[in-house]
Coordinates of C-alpha atoms in Angstrom, one line a residue:
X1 CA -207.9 30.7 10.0
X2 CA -208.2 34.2 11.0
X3 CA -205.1 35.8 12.5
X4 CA -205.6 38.4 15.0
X5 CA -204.3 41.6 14.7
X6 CA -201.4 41.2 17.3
X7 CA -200.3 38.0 15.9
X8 CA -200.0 39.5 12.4
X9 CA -197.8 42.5 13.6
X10 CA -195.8 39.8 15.9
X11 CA -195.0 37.7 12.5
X12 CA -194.5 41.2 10.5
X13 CA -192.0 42.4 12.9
X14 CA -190.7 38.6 12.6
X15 CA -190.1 39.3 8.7
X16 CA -189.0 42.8 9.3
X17 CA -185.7 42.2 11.7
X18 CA -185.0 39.3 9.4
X19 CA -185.0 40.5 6.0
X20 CA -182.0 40.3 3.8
X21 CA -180.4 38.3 7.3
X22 CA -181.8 34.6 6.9
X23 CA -184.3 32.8 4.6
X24 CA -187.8 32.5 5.9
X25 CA -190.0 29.9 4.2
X26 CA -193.8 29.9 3.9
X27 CA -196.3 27.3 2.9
X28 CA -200.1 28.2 2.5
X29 CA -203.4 26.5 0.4
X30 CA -204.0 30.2 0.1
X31 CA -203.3 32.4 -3.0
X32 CA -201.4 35.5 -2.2
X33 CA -205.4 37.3 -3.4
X34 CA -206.8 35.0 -0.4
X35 CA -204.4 35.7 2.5
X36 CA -207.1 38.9 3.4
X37 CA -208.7 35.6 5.1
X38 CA -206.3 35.2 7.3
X39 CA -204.6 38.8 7.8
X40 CA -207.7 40.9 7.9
X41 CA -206.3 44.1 7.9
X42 CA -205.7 45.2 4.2
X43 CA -202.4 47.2 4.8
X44 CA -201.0 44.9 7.6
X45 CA -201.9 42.0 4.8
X46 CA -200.2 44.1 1.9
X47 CA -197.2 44.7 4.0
X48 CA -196.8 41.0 4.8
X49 CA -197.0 40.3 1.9
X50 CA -194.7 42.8 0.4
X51 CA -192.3 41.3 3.1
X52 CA -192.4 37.6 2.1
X53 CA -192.2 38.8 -1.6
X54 CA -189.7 41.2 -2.1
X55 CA -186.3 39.9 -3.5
X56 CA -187.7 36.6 -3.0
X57 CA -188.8 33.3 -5.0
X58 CA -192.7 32.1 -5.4
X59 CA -192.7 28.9 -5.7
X60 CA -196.4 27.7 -6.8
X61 CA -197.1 23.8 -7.0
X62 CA -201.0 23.6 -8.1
X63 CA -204.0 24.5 -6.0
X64 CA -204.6 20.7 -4.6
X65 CA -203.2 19.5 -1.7
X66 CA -201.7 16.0 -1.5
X67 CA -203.2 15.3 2.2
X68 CA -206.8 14.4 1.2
X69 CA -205.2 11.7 -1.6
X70 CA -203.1 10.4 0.4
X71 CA -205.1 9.9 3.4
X72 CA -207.7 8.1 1.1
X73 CA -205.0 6.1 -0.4
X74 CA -203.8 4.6 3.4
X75 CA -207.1 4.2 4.4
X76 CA -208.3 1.9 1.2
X77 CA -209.2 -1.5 2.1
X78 CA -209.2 -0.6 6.1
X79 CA -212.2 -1.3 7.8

């Protein structure tokens, strides 16, 4: 989904006041490479992403998400 211009800068501010205060978490389907989808601006993208990656930990856990499965799985056998 494509985040609008204002948005973006509202979430890089966001990251901006709280760097080295608190944690800030974020989950995406989307490689790092792909978040231009969603932050369309190439330097406003770069910058979030410089943000959300400086001093802090990546934690990748495949390319598949477990919604689809498991969806499937709870709706095998239902009519």
């Amino acid at each position: 989904m494509e985040l609008h211009r204002h948005g973006a800068e509202l979430l890089f501010q966001v990251l901006t006041e709280r760097e080295e205060k608190s944690s800030v978490a974020i989950a995406s389907n989307e490689t790092l490479s792909g978040w231009t989808k969603t932050f369309t601006d190439p330097r406003l993208c770069a910058a979030i992403v410089d943000r959300l990656t400086f001093g802090g930990t990546i934690i990748e856990i495949g390319t598949e998400s477990h919604r689809p499965a498991h969806t499937k799985a709870q709706h095998n056998g239902k009519p």
